[in-house]
Each structure stands twice: as structure tokens, then as C-alpha cells.
mmCIF file of C-alpha atoms and ligand atoms in Angstrom:
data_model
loop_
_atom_site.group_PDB
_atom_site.id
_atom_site.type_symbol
_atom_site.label_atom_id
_atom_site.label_comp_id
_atom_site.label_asym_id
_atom_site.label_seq_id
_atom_site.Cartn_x
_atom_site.Cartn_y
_atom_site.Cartn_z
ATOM 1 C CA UNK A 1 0.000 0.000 0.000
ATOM 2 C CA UNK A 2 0.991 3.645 -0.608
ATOM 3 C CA UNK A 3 -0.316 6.873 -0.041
ATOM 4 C CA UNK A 4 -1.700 9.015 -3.070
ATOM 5 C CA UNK A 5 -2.945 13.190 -2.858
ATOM 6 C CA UNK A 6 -6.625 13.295 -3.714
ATOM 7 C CA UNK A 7 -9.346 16.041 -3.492
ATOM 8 C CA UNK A 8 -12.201 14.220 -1.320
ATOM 9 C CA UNK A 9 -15.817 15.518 -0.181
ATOM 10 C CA UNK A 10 -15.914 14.472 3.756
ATOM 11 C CA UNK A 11 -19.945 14.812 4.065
ATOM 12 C CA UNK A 12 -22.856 15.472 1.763
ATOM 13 C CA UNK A 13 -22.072 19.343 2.109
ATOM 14 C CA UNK A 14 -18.444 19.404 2.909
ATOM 15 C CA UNK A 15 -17.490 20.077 -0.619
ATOM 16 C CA UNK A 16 -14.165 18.604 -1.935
ATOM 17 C CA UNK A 17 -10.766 18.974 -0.216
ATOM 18 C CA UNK A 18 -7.243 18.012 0.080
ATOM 19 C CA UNK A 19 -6.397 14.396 1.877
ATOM 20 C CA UNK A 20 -4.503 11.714 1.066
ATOM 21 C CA UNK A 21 -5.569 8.172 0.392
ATOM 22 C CA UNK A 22 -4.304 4.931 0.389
ATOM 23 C CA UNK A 23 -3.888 2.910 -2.790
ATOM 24 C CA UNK A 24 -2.718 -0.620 -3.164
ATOM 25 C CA UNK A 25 1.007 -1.083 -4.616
ATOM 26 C CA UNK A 26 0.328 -2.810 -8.395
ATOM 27 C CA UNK A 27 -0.132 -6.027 -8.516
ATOM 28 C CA UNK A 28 1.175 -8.645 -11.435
ATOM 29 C CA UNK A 29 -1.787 -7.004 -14.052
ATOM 30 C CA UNK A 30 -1.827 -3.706 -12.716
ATOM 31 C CA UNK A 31 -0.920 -0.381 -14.142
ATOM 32 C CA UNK A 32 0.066 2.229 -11.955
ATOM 33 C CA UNK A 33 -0.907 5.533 -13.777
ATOM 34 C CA UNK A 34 0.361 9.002 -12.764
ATOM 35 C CA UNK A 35 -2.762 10.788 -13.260
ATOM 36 C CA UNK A 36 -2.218 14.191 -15.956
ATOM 37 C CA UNK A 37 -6.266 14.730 -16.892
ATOM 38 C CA UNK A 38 -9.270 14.191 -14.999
ATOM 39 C CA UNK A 39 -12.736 15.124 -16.197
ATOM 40 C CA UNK A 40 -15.882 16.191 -14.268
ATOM 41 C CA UNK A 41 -18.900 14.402 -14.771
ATOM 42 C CA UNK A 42 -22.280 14.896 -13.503
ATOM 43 C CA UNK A 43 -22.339 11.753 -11.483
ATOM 44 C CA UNK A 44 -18.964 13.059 -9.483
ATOM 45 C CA UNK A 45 -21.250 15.906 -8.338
ATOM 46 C CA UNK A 46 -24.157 13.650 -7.613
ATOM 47 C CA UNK A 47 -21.785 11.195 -5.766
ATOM 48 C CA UNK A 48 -19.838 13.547 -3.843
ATOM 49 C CA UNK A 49 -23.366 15.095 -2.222
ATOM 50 C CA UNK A 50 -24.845 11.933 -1.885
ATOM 51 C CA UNK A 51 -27.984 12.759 -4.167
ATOM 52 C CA UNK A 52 -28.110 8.761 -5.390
ATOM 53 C CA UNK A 53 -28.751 7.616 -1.471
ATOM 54 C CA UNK A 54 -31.325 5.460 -2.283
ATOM 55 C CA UNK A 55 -29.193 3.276 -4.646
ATOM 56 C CA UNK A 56 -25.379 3.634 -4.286
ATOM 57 C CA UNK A 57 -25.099 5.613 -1.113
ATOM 58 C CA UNK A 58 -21.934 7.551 -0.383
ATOM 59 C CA UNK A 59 -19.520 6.258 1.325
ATOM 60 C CA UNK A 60 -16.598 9.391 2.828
ATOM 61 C CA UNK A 61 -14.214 10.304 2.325
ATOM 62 C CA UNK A 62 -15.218 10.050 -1.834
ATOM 63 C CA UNK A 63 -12.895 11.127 -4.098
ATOM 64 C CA UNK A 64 -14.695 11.174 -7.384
ATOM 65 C CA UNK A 65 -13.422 10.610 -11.346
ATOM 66 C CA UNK A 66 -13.779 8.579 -13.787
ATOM 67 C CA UNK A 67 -12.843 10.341 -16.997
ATOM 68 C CA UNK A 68 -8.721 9.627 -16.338
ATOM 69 C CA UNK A 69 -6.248 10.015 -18.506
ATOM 70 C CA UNK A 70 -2.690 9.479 -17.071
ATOM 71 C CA UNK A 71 1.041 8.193 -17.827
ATOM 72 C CA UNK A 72 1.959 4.838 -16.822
ATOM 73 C CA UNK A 73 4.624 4.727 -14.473
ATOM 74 C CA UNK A 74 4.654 1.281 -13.028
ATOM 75 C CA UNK A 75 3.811 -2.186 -14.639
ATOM 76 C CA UNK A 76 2.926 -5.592 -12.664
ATOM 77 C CA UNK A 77 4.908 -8.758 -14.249
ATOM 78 C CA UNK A 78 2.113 -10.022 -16.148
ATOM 79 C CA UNK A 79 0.952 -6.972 -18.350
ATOM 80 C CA UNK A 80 1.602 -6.892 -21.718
ATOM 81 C CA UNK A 81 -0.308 -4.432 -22.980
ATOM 82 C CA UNK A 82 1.418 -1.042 -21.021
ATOM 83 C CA UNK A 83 4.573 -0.379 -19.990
ATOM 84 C CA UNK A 84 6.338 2.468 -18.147
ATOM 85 C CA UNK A 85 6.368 6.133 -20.355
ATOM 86 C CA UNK A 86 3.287 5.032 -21.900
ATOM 87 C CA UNK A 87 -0.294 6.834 -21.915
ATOM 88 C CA UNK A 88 -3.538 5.135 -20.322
ATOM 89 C CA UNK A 89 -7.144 5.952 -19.455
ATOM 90 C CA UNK A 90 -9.616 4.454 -17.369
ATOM 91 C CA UNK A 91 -13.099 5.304 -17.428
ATOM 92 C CA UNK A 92 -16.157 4.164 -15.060
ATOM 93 C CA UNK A 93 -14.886 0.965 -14.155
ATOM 94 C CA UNK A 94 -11.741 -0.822 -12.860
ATOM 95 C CA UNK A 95 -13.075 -4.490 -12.739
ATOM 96 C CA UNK A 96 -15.502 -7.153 -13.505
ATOM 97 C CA UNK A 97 -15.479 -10.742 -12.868
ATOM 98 C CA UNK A 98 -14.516 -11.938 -16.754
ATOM 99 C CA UNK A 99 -16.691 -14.975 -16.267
ATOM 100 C CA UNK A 100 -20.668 -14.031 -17.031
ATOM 101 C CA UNK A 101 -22.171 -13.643 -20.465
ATOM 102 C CA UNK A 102 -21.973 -10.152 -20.313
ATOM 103 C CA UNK A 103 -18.474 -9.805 -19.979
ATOM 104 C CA UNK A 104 -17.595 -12.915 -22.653
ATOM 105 C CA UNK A 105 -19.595 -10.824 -24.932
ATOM 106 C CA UNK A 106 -17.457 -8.101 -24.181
ATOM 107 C CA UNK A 107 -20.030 -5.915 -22.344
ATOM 108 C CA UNK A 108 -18.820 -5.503 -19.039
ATOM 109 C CA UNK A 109 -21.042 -2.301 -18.116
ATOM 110 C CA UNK A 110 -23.741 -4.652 -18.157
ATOM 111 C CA UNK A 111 -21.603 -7.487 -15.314
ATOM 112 C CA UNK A 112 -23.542 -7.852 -12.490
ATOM 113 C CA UNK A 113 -19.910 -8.132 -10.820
ATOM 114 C CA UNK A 114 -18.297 -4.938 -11.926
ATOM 115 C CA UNK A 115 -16.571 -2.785 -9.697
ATOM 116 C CA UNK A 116 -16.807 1.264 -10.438
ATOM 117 C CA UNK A 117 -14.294 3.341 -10.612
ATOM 118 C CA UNK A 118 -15.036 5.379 -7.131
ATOM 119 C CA UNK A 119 -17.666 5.023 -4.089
ATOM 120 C CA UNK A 120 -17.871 0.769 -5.231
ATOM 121 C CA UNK A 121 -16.746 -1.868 -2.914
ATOM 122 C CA UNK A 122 -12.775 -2.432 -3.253
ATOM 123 C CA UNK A 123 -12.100 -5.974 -3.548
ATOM 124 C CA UNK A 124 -7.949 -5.386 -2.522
ATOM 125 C CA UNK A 125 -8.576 -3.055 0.127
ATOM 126 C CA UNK A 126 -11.743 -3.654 1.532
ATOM 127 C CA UNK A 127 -12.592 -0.192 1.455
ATOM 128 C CA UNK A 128 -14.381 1.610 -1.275
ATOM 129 C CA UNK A 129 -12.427 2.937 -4.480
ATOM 130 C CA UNK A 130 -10.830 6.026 -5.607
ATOM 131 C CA UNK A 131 -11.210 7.666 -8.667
ATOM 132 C CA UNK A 132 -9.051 9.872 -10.582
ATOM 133 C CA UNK A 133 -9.356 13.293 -8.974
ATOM 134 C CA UNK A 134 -6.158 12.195 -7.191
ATOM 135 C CA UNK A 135 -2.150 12.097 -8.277
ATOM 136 C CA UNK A 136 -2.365 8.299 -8.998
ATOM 137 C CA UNK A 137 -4.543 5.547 -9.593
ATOM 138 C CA UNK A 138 -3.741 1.254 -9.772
ATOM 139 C CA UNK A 139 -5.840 -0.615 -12.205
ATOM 140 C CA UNK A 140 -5.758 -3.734 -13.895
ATOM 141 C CA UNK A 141 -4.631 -3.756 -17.091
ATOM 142 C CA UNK A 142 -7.940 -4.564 -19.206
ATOM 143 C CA UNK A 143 -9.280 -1.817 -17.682
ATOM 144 C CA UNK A 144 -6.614 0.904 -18.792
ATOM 145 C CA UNK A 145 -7.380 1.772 -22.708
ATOM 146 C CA UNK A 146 -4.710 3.116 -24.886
ATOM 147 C CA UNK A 147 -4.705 6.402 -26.131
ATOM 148 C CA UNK A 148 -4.003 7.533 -29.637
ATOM 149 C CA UNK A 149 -0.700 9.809 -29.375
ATOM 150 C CA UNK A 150 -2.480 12.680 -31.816
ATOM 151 C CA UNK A 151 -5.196 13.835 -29.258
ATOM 152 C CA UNK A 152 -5.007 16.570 -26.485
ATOM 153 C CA UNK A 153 -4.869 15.291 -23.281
ATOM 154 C CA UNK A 154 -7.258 17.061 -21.723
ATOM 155 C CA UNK A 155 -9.991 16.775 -24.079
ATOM 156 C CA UNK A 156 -9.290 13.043 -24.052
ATOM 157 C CA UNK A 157 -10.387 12.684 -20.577
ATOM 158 C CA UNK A 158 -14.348 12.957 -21.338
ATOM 159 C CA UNK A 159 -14.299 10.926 -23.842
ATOM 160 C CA UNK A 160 -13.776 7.990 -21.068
ATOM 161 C CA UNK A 161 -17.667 9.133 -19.645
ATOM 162 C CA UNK A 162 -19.095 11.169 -21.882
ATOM 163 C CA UNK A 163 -17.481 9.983 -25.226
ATOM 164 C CA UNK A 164 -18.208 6.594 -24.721
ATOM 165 C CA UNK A 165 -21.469 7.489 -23.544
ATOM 166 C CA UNK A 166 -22.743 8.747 -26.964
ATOM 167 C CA UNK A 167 -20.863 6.673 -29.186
ATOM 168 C CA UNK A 168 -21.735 3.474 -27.890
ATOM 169 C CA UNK A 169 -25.670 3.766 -28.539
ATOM 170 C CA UNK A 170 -24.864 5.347 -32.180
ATOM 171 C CA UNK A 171 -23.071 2.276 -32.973
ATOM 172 C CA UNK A 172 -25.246 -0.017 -31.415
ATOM 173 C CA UNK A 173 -28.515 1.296 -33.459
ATOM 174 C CA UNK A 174 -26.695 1.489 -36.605
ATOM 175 C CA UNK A 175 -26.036 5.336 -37.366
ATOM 176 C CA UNK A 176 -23.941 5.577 -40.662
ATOM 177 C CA UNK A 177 -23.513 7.609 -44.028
ATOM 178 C CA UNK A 178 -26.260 9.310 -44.763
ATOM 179 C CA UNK A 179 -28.663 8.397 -41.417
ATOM 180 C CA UNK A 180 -30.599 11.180 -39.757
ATOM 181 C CA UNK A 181 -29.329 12.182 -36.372
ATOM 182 C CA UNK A 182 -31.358 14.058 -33.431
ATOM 183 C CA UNK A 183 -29.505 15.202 -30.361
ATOM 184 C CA UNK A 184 -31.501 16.421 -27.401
ATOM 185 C CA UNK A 185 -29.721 19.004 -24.905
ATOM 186 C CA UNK A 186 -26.305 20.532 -26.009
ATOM 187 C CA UNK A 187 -23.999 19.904 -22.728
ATOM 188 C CA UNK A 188 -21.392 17.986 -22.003
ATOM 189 C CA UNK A 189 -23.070 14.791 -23.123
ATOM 190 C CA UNK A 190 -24.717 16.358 -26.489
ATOM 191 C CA UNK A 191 -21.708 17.951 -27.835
ATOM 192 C CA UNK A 192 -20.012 14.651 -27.800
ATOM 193 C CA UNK A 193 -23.056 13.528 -29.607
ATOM 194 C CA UNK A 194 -22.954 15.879 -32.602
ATOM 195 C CA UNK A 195 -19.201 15.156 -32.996
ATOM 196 C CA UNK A 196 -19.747 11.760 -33.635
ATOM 197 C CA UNK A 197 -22.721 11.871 -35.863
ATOM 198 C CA UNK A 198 -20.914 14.228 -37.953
ATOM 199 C CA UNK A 199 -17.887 12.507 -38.299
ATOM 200 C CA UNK A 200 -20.192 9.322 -38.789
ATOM 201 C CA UNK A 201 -21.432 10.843 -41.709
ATOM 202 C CA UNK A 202 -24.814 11.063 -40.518
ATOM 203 C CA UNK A 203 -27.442 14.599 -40.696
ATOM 204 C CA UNK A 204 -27.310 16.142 -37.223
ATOM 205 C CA UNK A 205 -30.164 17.572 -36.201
ATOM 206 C CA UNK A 206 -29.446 19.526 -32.598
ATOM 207 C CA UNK A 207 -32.752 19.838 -30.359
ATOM 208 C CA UNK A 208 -31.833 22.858 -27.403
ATOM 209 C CA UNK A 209 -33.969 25.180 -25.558
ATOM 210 C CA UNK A 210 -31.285 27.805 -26.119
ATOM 211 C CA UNK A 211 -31.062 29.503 -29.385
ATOM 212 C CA UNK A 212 -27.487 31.092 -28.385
ATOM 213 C CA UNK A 213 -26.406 27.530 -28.706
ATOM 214 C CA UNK A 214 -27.152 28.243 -32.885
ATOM 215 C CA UNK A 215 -23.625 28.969 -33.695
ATOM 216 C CA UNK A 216 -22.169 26.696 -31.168
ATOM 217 C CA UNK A 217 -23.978 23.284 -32.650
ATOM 218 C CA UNK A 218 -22.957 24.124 -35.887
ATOM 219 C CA UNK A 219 -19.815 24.778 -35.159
ATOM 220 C CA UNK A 220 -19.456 21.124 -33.450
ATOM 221 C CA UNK A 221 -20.651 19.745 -36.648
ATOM 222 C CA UNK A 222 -24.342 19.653 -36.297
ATOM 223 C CA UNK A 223 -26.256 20.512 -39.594
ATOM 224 C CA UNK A 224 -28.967 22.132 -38.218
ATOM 225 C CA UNK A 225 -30.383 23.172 -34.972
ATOM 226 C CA UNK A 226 -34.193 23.458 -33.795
ATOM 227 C CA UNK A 227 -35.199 25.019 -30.769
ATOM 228 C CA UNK A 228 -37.515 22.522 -29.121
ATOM 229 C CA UNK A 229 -39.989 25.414 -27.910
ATOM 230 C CA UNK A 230 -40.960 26.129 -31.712
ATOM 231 C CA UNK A 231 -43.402 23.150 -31.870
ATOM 232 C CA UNK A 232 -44.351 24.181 -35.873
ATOM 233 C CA UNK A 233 -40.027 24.248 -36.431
ATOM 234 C CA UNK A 234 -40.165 20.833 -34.496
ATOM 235 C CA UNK A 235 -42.792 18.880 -36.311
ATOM 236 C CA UNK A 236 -41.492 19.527 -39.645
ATOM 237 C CA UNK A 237 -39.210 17.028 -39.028
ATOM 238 C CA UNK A 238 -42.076 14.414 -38.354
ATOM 239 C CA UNK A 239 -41.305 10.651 -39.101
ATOM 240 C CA UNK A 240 -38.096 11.519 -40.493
ATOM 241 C CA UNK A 241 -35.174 10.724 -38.110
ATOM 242 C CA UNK A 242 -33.192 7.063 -38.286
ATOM 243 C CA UNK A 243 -32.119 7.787 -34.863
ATOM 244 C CA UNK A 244 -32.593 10.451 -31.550
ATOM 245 C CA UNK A 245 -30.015 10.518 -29.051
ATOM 246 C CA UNK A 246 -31.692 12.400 -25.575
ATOM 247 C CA UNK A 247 -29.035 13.720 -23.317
ATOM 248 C CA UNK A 248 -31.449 15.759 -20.921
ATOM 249 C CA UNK A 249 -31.607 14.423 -17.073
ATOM 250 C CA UNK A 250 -34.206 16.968 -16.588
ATOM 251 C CA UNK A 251 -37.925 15.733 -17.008
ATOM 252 C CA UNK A 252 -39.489 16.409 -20.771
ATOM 253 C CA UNK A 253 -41.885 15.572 -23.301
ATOM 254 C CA UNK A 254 -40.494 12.595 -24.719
ATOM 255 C CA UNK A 255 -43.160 12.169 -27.209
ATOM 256 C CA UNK A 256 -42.329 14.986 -28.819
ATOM 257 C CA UNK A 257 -39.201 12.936 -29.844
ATOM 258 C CA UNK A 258 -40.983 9.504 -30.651
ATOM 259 C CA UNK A 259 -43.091 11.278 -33.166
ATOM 260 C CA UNK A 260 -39.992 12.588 -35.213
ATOM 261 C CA UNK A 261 -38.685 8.634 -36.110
ATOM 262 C CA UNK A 262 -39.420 7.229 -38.610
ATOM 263 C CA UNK A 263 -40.259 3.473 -39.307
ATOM 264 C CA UNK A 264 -37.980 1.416 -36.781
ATOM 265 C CA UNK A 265 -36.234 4.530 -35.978
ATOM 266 C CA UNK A 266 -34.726 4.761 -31.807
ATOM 267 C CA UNK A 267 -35.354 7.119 -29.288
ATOM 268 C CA UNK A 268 -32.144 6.275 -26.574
ATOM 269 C CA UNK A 269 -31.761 8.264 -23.395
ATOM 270 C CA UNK A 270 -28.824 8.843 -22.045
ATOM 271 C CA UNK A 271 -29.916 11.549 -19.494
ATOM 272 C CA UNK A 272 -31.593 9.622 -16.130
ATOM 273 C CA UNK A 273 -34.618 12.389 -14.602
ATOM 274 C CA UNK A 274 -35.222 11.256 -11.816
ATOM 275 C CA UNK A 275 -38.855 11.152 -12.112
ATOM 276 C CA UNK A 276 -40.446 8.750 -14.678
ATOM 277 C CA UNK A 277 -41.066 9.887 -17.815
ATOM 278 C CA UNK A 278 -45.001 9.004 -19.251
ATOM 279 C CA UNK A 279 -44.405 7.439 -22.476
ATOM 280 C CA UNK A 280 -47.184 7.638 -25.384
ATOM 281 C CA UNK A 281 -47.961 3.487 -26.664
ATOM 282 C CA UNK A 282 -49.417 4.603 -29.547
ATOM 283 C CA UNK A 283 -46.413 6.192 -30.542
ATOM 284 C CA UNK A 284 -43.946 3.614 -30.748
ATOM 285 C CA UNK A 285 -46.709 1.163 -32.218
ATOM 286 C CA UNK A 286 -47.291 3.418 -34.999
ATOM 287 C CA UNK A 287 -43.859 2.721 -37.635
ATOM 288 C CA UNK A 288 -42.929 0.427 -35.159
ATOM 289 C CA UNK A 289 -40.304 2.728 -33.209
ATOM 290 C CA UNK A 290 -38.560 1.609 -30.130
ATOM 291 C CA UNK A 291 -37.314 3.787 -27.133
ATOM 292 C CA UNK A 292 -33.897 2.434 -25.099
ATOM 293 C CA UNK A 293 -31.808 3.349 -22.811
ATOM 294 C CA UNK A 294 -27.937 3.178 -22.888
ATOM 295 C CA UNK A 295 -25.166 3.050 -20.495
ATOM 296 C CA UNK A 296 -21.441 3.998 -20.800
ATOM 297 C CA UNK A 297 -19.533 1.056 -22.804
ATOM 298 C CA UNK A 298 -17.865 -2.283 -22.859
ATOM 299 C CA UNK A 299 -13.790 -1.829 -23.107
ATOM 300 C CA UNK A 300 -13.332 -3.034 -26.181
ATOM 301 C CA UNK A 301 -16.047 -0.475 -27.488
ATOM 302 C CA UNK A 302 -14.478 2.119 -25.603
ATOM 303 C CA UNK A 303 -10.919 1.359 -26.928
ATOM 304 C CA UNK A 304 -12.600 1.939 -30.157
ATOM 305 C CA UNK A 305 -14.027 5.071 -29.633
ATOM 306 C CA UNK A 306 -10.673 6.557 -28.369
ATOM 307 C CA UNK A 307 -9.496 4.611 -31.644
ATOM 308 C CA UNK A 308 -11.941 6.752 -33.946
ATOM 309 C CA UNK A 309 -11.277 10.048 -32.163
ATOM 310 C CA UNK A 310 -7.812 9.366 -33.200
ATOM 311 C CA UNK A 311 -8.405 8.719 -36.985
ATOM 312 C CA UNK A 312 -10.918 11.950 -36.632
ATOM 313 C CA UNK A 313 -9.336 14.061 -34.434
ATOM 314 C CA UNK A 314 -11.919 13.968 -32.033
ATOM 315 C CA UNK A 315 -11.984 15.255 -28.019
ATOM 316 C CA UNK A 316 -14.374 17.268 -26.278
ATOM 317 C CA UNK A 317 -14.156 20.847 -25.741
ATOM 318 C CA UNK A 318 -12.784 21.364 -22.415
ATOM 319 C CA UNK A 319 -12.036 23.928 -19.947
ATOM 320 C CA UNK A 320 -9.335 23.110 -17.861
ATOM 321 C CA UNK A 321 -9.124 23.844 -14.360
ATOM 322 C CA UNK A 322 -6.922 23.453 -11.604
ATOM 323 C CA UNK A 323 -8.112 20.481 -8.918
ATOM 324 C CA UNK A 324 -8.541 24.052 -6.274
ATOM 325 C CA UNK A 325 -10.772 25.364 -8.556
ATOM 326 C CA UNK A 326 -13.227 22.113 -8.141
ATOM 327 C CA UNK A 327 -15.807 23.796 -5.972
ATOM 328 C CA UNK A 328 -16.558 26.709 -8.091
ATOM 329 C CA UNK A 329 -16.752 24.497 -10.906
ATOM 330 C CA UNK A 330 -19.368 21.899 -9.251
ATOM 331 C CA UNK A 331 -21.625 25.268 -8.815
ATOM 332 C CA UNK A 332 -21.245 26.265 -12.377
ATOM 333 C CA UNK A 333 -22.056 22.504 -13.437
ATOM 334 C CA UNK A 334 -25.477 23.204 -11.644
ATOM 335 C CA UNK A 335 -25.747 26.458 -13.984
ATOM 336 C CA UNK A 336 -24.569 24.391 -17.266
ATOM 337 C CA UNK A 337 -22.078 27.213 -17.032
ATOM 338 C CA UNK A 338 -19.300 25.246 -18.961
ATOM 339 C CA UNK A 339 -18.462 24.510 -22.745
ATOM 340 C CA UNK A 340 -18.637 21.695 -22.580
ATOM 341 C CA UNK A 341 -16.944 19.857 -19.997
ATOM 342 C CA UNK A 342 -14.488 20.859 -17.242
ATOM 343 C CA UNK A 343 -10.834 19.060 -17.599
ATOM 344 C CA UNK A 344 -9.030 19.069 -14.288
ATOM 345 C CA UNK A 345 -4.973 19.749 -15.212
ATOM 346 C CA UNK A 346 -3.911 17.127 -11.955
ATOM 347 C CA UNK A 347 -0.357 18.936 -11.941
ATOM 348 C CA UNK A 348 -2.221 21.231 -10.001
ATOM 349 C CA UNK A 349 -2.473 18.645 -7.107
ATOM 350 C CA UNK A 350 0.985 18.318 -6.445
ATOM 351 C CA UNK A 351 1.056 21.740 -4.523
ATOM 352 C CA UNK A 352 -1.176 20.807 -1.910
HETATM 353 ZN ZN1 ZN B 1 -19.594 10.020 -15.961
HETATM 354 ZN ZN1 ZN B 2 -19.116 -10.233 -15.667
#
């Protein structure tokens, strides 16, 4: 075991601070990773105040993260696919048990044995894990992906939450040349979103509230924008769309969406509201159109996500922060004050 600087919360309302941690010394297929990138996700905030209670209940001190990108300083005996001076990511998780159908098909999101990357039962320490908003991080080697040597480093840490997010449900319902593309909500999720269809080769269509997001959505690639208040600008686009992607947590008319696919078209959600969302039958029966949800990735699918956003130059747009600044940013999360996701530059962490 060795000790590792983190930023922790201490309580629900604490907010984050400086601590250090304990982290196990690797192990024959670990990778120790010195930790350059983190990325904050919604979930850190939701995690670190203890708003998911009723189904993965905080445990302090939580030190949030799971959108790492770092350089690998230490190898176990057994790893072949790292070694020291190379760059690694990890995303949301840092093990599964290898064994169930979901992980022999490659899908270990789905492994009823997983272990997340922070707040999740730590099977080598017996306490909870760490994630990355910390100096270093030990995980086993197939959960550390590669990263492709063109990309910036601090846009390459969202694609490990947010990336993966998106691009896993585009490939999964077929988007391509030539498909039509919605994208609900234009944050940290929904930019990804429009980057991907684009480069896809599919029509993006961006749904926002917003219209100063206009010139922004184009900009990421998105061929045209409606603002979802305008319900005549909204229903011209009626039966028309191959595929919606909806990236808004907050509660909505979802129908409105379900009426824009065409025959076997997808709604997916990738925002959770917390409250259920009523759902129109006759909607999906009609053109037989189906409504899904998605979460994050399996690691090979994520490997080749940070694979395409190499051939295509992809990463999110980031601000980058230092780890004091991680406060301030949590508030302007709240305000969707951020384009489009905050990048925390962890050199910052070794003055504390
Ligand atoms: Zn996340
Ligand atoms: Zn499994």
C-alpha cells in the first residue's frame, strides 16, 4: 500500500478537499498511472453530495473521477499491454469478474460483478475505491485503454464518460452515411453527440432550448439546430429521423421525440430524470419505433471510440481547471455554465 494526494468531499455538504488516500502497490496485471487529466462528470457531483442515497449511497471520504487520462509509471509482471512512459485511461470501471455472459460478450457495463471506478466496494482493500481526482490511480490492465498519441490530453479525458457514452448507442442502433441524427440538450453529453454523428457521416439535427447555442452546434458539426420550444419548427421534421439521441436528465416531453422517427427509428436516453417519464404506446406502435436506454460502454467499445477520435481528431471541448478550482466548478455545473466539460490539469495537485 501507498499513499496518493486526492481532493475528497468528507460529508454530503463538505465540498471537496485536500487528503490523502491509500492505494494498493500494483499487482502482477496492474498499471500504476500518474494521473495528468481528470474530467468532471455529472455523477462526481451527484456522488460527492450523496444525491443517489437510495441506490449507491456515499460512502466518505469520496474522491470522485472517472474520466482519467494518465502516464503509466509502473507495470505488474504479467501486463503486456502497457509499460512504463506510456499513456492510459480508465473510465467508469476498474473491474468485472470476466466470467458471465456479459463480460464474454465483451459488455462488461452490463456485469452484475463490476466494480466502479469510485464510491464501489474495493475488492484489494476492503474499502471503497478512488477515482481519478487524485495524483495516482492502480488498475488492472484490461481496464486501462490506450490512447491515440495525436489527441489533447485534456480533451481526451471525457471521452472515457461522456465519449463513450454517446458513441456506444450510435453504434449499437446502426447510425452511418447518410442516417438522420437528433440530439436532445447541447452539454457535455450532447456535444459529444454531434461530434460523432458528424464525423459518422450522418445529418445532425441539434434539439436545445437555447437559441445562443445556434452557432455553437454548428460549429461542433451539427447541420442544423431546432429550438424545441418552436413546436411548428419541431414537427417539420415528423417521421423523419433514423435515430434520436436524448441527453437531458431533466424531465421532458419525450413524445415529442418519438413522433420525429421514422419506421424502426430509436429514441435512446442517455440523461436519467429522476422522475419517470409518461411514455405515449401509440407512438412507438405506430412505424414500429422503439425507445432504449444506454449506459457507458464495454472496453473493447471504448478502446474503439478513443481509436476513432484518433483517426478523426476527435476530443471534447474542455475547460481546464486546476483540482482548487473544483468547488466553483461543481456550482457552475449546476448552472450548465461550462463549454462543454471541465478538464481538471492534476499537476495542479501536487502543490497541496
Ligand atoms: Zn460520468
Ligand atoms: Zn461479468
Amino acid at each position: 500500500m501507498y499513499k496518493a494526494k486526492a481532493y475528497a468531499a468528507s460529508s454530503p455538504s463538505s465540498g471537496l478537499a485536500s487528503t490523502s488516500i491509500t492505494r494498493r502497490e500494483p499487482t502482477e496485471h496492474d498499471v500504476q498511472l500518474d494521473i495528468l487529466f481528470c474530467g468532471i462528470c455529472h455523477s462526481d457531483l451527484h456522488q460527492a453530495r450523496n444525491e443517489w442515497s437510495g441506490m449507491m449511497p456515499t460512502v466518505y471520504p469520496c474522491v470522485p473521477g472517472h474520466e482519467i487520462v494518465g502516464r503509466v509509471t509502473k507495470v505488474g509482471s504479467a501486463v503486456k499491454k502497457f509499460k512504463a512512459g506510456d499513456l492510459g485511461a480508465v473510465g467508469c470501471m476498474v473491474d468485472s469478474d470476466r466470467t458471465c455472459p456479459e463480460c464474454k460478450a465483451g459488455l462488461e457495463q452490463f456485469c452484475p460483478n463490476f466494480t466502479l471506478t469510485y464510491n464501489f466496494p474495493d475488492k484489494h482493500t476492503g474499502g471503497v475505491t478512488y477515482g481519478g481526482y487524485s495524483d495516482s490511480i492502480v488498475v488492472d490492465e484490461h481496464f486501462v485503454l490506450r490512447v491515440p498519441s495525436n489527441l489533447d490530453l485534456a480533451g481526451t479525458a471525457p471521452l472515457l464518460c461522456a465519449g463513450i457514452t454517446t458513441y456506444s448507442p450510435m453504434r449499437h442502433w446502426g447510425v452511418t452515411k447518410g442516417s438522420k441524427v437528433g440530439v436532445v440538450g447541447l452539454g457535455g453529453l450532447g456535444h459529444m453527440a454531434v461530434k460523432f454523428g458528424h464525423a459518422l457521416g450522418a445529418h445532425v439535427v441539434v434539439f436545445t432550448t437555447s437559441p445562443g447555442k445556434k452557432d455553437d452546434a454548428i460549429r461542433l458539426g451539427a447541420d442544423e439546430v431546432v429550438i424545441s420550444r418552436n413546436a411548428d419548427e419541431v414537427n417539420r421534421h415528423a417521421g423523419s429521423f433514423d435515430f434520436i439521441l436524448d441527453a437531458v436528465a431533466a424531465v421532458h416531453d419525450i413524445n415529442l421525440y418519438v413522433n420525429l422517427l421514422k419506421r424502426d427509428g430509436n429514441l435512446t436516453m442517455v440523461g436519467a430524470p429522476a422522475e419517470p417519464l409518461p411514455v405515449g404506446v401509440f407512438g412507438l406502435l405506430f412505424r414500429r419505433r422503439s425507445f432504449s436506454g444506454s449506459l457507458i460502454g464495454g472496453i473493447a467499445e471504448t478502446q474503439e471510440m478513443l481509436d476513432f477520435c484518433g483517426q478523426h481528431n476527435i476530443t471534447a471541448d474542455v475547460e481546464v481547471i486546476p483540482i482548487q478550482k473544483i468547488n466553483e466548478a461543481y456550482e457552475r455545473l449546476l448552472k450548465s455554465d461550462v463549454k462543454y466539460r471541465f478538464s481538471i490539469d492534476m499537476a495542479s495537485l501536487k502543490s497541496e
